[in-house]
PDB file of C-alpha atoms in Angstrom:
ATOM      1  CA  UNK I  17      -1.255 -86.972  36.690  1.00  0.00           C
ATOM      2  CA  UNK I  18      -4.280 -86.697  39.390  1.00  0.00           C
ATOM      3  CA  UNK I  19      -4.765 -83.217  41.594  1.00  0.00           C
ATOM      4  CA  UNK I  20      -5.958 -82.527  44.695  1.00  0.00           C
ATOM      5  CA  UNK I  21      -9.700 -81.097  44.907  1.00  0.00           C
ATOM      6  CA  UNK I  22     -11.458 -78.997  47.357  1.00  0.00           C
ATOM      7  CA  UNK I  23     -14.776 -80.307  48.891  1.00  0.00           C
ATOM      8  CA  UNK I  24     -15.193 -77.123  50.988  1.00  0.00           C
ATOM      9  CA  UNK I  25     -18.893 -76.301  49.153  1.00  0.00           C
ATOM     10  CA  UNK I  26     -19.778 -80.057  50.182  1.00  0.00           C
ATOM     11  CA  UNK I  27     -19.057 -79.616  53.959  1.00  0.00           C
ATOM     12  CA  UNK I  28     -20.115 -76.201  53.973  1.00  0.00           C
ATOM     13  CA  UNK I  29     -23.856 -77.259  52.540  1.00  0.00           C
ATOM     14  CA  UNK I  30     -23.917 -80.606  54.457  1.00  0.00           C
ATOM     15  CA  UNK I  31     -23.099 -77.920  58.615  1.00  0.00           C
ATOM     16  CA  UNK I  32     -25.313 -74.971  56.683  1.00  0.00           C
ATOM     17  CA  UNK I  33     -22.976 -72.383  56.852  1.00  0.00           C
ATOM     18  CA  UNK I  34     -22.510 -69.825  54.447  1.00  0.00           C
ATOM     19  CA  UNK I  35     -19.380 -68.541  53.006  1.00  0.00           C
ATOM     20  CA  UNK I  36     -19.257 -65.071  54.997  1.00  0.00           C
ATOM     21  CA  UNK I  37     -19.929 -66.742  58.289  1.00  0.00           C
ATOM     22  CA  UNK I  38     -16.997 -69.696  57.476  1.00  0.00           C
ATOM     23  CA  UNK I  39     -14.463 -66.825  56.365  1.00  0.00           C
ATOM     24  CA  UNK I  40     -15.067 -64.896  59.430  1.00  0.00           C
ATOM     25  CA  UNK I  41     -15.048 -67.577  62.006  1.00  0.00           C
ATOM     26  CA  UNK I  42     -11.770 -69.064  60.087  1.00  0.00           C
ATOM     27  CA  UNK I  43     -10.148 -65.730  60.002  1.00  0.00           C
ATOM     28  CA  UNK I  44      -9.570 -65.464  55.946  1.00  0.00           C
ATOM     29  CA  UNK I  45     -10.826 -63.119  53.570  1.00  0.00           C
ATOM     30  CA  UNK I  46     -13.971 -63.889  51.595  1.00  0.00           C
ATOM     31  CA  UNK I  47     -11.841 -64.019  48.736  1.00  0.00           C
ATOM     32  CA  UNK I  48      -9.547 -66.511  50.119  1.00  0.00           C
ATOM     33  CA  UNK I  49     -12.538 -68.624  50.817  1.00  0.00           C
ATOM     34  CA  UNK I  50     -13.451 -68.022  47.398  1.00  0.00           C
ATOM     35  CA  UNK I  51     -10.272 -68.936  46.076  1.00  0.00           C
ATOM     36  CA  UNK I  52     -10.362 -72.538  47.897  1.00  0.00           C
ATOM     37  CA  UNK I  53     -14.162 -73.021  47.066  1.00  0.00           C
ATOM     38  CA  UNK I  54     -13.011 -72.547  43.270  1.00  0.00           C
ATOM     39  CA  UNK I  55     -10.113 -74.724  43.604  1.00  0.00           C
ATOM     40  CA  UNK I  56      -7.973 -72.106  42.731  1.00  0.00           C
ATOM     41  CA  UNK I  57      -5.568 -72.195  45.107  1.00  0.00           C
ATOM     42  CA  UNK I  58      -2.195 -73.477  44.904  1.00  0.00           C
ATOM     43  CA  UNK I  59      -1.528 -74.417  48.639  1.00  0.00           C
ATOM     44  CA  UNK I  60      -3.237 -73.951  52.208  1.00  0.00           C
ATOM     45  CA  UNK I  61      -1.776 -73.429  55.550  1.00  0.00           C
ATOM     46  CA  UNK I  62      -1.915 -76.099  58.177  1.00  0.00           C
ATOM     47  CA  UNK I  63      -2.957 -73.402  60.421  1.00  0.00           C
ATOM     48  CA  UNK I  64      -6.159 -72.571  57.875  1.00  0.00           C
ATOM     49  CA  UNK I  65      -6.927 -76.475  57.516  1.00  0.00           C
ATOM     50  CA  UNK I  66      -7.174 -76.688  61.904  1.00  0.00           C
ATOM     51  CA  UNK I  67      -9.179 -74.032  61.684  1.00  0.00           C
ATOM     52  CA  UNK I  68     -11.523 -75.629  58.815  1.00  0.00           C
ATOM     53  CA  UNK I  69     -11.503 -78.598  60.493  1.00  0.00           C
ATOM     54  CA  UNK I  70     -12.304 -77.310  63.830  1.00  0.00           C
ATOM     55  CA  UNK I  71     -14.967 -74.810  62.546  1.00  0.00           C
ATOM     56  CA  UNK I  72     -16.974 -77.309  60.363  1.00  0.00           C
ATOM     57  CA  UNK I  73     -16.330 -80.532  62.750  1.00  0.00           C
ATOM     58  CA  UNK I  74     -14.919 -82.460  60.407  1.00  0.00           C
ATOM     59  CA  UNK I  75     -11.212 -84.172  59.117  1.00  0.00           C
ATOM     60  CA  UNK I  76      -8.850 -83.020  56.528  1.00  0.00           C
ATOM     61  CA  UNK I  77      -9.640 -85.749  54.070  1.00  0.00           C
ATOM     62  CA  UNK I  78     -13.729 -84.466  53.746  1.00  0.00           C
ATOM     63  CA  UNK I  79     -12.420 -81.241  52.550  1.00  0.00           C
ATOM     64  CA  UNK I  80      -9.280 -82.510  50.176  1.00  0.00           C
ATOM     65  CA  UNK I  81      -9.631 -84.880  48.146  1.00  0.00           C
ATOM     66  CA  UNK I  82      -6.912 -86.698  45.689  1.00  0.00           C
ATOM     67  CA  UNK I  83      -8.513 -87.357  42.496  1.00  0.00           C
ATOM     68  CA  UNK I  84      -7.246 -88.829  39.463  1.00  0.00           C
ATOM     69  CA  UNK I  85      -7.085 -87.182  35.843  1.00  0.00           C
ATOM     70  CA  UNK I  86      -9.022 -89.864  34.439  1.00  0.00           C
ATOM     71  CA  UNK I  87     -11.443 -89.975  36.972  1.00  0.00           C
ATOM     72  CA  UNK I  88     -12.671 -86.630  35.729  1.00  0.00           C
TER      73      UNK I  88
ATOM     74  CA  UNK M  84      13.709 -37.325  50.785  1.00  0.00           C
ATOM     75  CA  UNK M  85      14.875 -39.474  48.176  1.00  0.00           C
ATOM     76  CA  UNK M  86      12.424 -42.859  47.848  1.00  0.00           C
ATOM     77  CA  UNK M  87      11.464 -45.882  45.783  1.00  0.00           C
ATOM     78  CA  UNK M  88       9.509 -44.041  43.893  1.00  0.00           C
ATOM     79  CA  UNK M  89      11.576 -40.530  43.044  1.00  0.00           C
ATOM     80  CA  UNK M  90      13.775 -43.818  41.477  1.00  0.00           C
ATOM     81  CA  UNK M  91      11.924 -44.540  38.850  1.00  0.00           C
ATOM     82  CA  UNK M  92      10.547 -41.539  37.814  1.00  0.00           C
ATOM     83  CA  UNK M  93      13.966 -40.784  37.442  1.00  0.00           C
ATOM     84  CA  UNK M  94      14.514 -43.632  35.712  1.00  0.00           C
ATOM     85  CA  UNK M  95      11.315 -43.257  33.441  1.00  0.00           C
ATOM     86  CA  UNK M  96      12.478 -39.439  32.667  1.00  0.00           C
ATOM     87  CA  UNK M  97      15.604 -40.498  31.627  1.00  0.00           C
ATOM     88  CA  UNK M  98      14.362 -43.254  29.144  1.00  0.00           C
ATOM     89  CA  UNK M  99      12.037 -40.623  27.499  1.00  0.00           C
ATOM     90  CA  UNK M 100      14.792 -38.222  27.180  1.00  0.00           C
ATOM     91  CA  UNK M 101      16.778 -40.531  26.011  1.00  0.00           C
ATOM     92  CA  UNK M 102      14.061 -41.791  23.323  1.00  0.00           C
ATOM     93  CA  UNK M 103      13.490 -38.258  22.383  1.00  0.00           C
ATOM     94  CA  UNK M 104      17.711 -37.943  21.794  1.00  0.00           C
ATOM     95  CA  UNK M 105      16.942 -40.688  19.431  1.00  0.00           C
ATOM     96  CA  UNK M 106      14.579 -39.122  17.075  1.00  0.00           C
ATOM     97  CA  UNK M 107      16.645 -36.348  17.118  1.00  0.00           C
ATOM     98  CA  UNK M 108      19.729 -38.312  16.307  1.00  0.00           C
ATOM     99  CA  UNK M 109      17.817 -39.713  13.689  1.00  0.00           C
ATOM    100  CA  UNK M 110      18.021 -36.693  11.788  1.00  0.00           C
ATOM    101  CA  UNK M 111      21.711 -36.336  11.794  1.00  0.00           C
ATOM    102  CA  UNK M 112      22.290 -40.068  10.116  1.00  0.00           C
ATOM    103  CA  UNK M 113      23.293 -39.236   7.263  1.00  0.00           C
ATOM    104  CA  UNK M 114      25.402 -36.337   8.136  1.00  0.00           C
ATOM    105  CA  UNK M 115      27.402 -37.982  10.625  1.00  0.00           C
ATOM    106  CA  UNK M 116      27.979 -41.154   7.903  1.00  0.00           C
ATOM    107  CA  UNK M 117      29.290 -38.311   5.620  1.00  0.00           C
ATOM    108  CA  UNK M 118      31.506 -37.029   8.090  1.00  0.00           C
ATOM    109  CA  UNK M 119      33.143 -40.162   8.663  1.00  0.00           C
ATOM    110  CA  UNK M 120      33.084 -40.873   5.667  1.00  0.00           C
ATOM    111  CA  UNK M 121      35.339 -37.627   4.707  1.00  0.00           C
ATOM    112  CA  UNK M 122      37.060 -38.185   7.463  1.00  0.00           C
ATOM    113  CA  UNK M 123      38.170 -41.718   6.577  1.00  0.00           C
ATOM    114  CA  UNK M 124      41.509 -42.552   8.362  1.00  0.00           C
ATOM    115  CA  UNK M 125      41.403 -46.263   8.028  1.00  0.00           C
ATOM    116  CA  UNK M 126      39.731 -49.098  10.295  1.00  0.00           C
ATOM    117  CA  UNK M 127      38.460 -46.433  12.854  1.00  0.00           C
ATOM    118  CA  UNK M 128      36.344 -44.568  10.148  1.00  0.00           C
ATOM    119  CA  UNK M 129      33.312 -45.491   7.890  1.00  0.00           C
ATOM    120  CA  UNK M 130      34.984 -46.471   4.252  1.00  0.00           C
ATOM    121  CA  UNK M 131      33.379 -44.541   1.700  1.00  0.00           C
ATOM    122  CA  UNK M 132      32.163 -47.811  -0.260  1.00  0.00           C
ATOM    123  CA  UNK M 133      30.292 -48.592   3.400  1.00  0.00           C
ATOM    124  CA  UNK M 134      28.217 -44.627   3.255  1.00  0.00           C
ATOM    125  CA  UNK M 135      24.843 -47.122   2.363  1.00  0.00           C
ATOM    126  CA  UNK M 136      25.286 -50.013   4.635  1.00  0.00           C
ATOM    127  CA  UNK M 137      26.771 -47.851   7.382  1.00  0.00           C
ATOM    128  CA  UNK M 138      23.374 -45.644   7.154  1.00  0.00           C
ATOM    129  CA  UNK M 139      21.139 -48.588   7.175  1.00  0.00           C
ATOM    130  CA  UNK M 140      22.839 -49.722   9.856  1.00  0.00           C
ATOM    131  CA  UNK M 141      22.674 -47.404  12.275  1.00  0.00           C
ATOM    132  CA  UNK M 142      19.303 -46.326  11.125  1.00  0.00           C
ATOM    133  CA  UNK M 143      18.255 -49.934  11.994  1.00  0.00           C
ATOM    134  CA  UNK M 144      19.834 -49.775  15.236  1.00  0.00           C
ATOM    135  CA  UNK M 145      18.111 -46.497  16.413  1.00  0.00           C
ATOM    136  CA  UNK M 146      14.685 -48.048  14.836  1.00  0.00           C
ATOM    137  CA  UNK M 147      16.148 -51.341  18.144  1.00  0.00           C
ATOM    138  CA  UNK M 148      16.590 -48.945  20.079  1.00  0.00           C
ATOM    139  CA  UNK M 149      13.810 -46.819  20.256  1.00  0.00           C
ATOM    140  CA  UNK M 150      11.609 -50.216  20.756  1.00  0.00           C
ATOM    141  CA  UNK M 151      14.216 -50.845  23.472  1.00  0.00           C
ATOM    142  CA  UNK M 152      12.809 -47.582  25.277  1.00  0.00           C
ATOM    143  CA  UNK M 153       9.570 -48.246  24.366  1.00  0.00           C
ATOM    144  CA  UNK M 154       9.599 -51.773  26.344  1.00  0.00           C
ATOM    145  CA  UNK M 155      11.652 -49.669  29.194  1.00  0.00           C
ATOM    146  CA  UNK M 156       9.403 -47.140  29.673  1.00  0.00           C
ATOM    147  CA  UNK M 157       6.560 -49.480  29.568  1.00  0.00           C
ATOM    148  CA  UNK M 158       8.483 -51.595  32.417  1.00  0.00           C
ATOM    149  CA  UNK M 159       9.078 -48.759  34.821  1.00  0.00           C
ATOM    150  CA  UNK M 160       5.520 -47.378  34.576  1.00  0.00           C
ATOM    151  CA  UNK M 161       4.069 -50.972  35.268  1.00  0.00           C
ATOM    152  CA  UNK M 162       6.591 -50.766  38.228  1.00  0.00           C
ATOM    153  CA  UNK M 163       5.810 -47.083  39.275  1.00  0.00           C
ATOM    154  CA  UNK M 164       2.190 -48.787  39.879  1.00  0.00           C
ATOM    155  CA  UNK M 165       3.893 -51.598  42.068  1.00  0.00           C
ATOM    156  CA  UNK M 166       2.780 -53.840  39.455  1.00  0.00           C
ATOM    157  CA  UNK M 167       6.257 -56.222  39.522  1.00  0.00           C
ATOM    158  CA  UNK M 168       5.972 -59.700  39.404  1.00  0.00           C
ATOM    159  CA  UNK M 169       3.500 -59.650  36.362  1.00  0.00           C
ATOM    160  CA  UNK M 170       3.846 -61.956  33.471  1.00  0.00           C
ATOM    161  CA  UNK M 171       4.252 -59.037  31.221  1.00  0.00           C
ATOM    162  CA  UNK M 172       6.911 -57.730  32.680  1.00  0.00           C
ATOM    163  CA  UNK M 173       8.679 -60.859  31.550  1.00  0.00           C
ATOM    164  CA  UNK M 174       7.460 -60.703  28.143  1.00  0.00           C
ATOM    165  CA  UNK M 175       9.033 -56.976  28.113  1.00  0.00           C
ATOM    166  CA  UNK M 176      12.485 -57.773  29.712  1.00  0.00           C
ATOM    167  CA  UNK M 177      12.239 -60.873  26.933  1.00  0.00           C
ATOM    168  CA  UNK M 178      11.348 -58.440  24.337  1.00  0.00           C
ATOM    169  CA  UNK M 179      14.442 -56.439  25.688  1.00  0.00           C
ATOM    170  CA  UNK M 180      16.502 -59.404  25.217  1.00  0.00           C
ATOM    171  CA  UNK M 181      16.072 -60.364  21.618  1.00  0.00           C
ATOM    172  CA  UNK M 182      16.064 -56.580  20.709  1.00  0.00           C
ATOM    173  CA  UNK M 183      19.789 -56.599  22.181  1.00  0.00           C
ATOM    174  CA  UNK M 184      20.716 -59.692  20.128  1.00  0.00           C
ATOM    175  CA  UNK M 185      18.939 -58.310  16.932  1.00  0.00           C
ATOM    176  CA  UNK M 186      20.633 -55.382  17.888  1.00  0.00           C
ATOM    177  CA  UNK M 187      24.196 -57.418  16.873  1.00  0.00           C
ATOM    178  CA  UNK M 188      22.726 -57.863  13.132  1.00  0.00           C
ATOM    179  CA  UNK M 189      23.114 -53.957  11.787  1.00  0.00           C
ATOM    180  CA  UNK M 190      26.513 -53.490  13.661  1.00  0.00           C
ATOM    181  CA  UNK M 191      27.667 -56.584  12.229  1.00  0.00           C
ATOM    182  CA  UNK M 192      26.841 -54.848   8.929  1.00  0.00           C
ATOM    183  CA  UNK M 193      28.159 -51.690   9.686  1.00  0.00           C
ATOM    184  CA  UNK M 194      31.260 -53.629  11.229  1.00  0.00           C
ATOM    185  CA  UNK M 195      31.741 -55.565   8.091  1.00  0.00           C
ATOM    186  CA  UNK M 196      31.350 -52.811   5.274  1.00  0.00           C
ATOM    187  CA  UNK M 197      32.205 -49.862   7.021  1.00  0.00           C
ATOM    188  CA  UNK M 198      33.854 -49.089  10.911  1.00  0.00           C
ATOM    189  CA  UNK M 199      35.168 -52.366  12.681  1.00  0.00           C
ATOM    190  CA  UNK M 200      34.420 -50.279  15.378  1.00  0.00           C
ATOM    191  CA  UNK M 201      31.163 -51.512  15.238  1.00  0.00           C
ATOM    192  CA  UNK M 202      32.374 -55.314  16.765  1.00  0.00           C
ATOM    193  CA  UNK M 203      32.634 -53.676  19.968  1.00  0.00           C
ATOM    194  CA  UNK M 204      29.249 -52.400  19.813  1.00  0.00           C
ATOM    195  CA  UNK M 205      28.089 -55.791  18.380  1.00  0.00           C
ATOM    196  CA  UNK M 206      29.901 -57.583  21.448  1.00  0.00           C
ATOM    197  CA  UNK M 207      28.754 -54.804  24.030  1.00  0.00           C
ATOM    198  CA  UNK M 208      25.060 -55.643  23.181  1.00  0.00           C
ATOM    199  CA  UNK M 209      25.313 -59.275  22.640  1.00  0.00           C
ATOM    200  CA  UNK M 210      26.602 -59.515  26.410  1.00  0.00           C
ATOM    201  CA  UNK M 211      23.526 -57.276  27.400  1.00  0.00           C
ATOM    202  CA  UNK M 212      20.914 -59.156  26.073  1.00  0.00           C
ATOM    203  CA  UNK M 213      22.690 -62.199  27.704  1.00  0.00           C
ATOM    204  CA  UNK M 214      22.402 -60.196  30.872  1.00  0.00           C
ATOM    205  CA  UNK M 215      18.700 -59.223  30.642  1.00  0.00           C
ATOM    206  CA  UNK M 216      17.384 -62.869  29.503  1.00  0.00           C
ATOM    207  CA  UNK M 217      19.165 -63.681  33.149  1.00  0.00           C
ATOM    208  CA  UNK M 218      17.234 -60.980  34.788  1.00  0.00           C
ATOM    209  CA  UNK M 219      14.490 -62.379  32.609  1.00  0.00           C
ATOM    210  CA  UNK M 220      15.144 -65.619  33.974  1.00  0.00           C
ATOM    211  CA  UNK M 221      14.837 -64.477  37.601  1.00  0.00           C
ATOM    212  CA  UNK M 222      11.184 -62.090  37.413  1.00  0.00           C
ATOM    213  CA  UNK M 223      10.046 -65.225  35.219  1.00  0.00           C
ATOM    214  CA  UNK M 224      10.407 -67.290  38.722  1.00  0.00           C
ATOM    215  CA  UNK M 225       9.859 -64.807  40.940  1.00  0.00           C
ATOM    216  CA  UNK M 226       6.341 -64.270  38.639  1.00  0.00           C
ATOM    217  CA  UNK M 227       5.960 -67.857  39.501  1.00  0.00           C
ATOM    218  CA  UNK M 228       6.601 -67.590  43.280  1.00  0.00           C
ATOM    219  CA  UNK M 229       4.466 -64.689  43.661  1.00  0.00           C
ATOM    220  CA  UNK M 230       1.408 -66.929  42.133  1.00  0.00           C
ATOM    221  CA  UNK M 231       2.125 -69.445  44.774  1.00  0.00           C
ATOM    222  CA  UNK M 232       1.986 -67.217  47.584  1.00  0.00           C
ATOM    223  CA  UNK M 233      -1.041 -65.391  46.310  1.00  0.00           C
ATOM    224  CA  UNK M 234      -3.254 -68.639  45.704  1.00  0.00           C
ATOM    225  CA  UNK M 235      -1.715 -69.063  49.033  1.00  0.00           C
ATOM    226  CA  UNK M 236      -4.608 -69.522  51.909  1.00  0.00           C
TER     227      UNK M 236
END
């Protein structure tokens, strides 16, 4: 059984934003953006993903990605 | 004005009073196995050959009960800090559960050597625990959907 993994650090490091700045342009809590950076969360809202993608100029699939159990 | 809250302090006085009846009761075992054990009628009485199993009995039913309030009280004070949904919630309502059905064992005992009585109890608290493993059931998934919606962004 594979999961789905966050990339957010990867995009975040590759525009140079920090966390505080992406939360608050978003419109989440820092802990909500911690919660996806950690890959703790258990679902995200289309409406969060735009804004993601429209923030950090970039498409769904840099910031999820399916990966399998074997492959890590 | 009468709120959420008022509710279960209510609630959570009532269980201590009630857990405090308990010790008390405790206390008046013996006497009360005497009495209907003087008082034997027939099947609505304690038969005298049952005075040692009927004790033990209902000594080991107060000993359920009082972890019974125990696990209550514990539940409403986790809810009087709007702490719900929490996995040990479930664990307590479970705890609840089995306590009912162990509950069955000493007034099976009782029901056998002394008041038949006791099958009612035995039935009464066998149907409980059934009850609270559904409410059990139902935090349990609740517990689950309340994860979701947290981890949520």
């Amino acid at each position: 059984m594979g999961k789905i993994v966050v990339n957010l650090d990867v995009v975040m490091a590759k525009r140079k934003i920090s966390a505080g700045a992406l939360a608050e342009a978003v419109g989440i809590t820092p802990a909500n953006l911690s919660i996806l950076k950690n890959n703790k969360a258990k679902a995200i809202r289309f409406s969060t993903l735009e804004e993601l993608c429209r923030i950090l100029d970039c498409q769904p699939g840099d910031i999820l990605e399916y990966r399998d159990e074997q492959d890590s | 004005m009468w709120n959420h809250d008022n509710s279960t302090v209510l609630s959570l006085i009532c269980t201590r009073i009630v857990a405090v009846a308990a010790v008390i009761c405790a206390f008046f075992v013996p006497g009360v196995v005497d009495y209907y054990c003087g008082d034997y009628t027939g099947r609505e009485a304690i038969a005298p050959s049952g005075r040692m199993p009927g004790t033990v009995g209902i000594y080991a039913c107060l000993l359920i009960a009082l972890v019974i309030l125990y696990m209550l009280d514990r539940l409403l004070s986790n809810i009087r800090k709007e702490e719900i949904f929490i996995p040990q919630n479930v664990a307590y309502l479970r705890g609840i559960s089995w306590a009912c059905f162990a509950m069955c064992l000493p007034c099976l005992l009782i029901a056998v050597y002394g008041s038949q009585t006791f099958l009612f109890v035995m039935v009464a608290a066998a149907f409980m625990g059934l009850i609270l493993r559904v409410v059990k059931n139902v935090i349990e998934a609740a517990v689950l959907i309340k994860e979701e919606n947290d981890y949520t962004v």
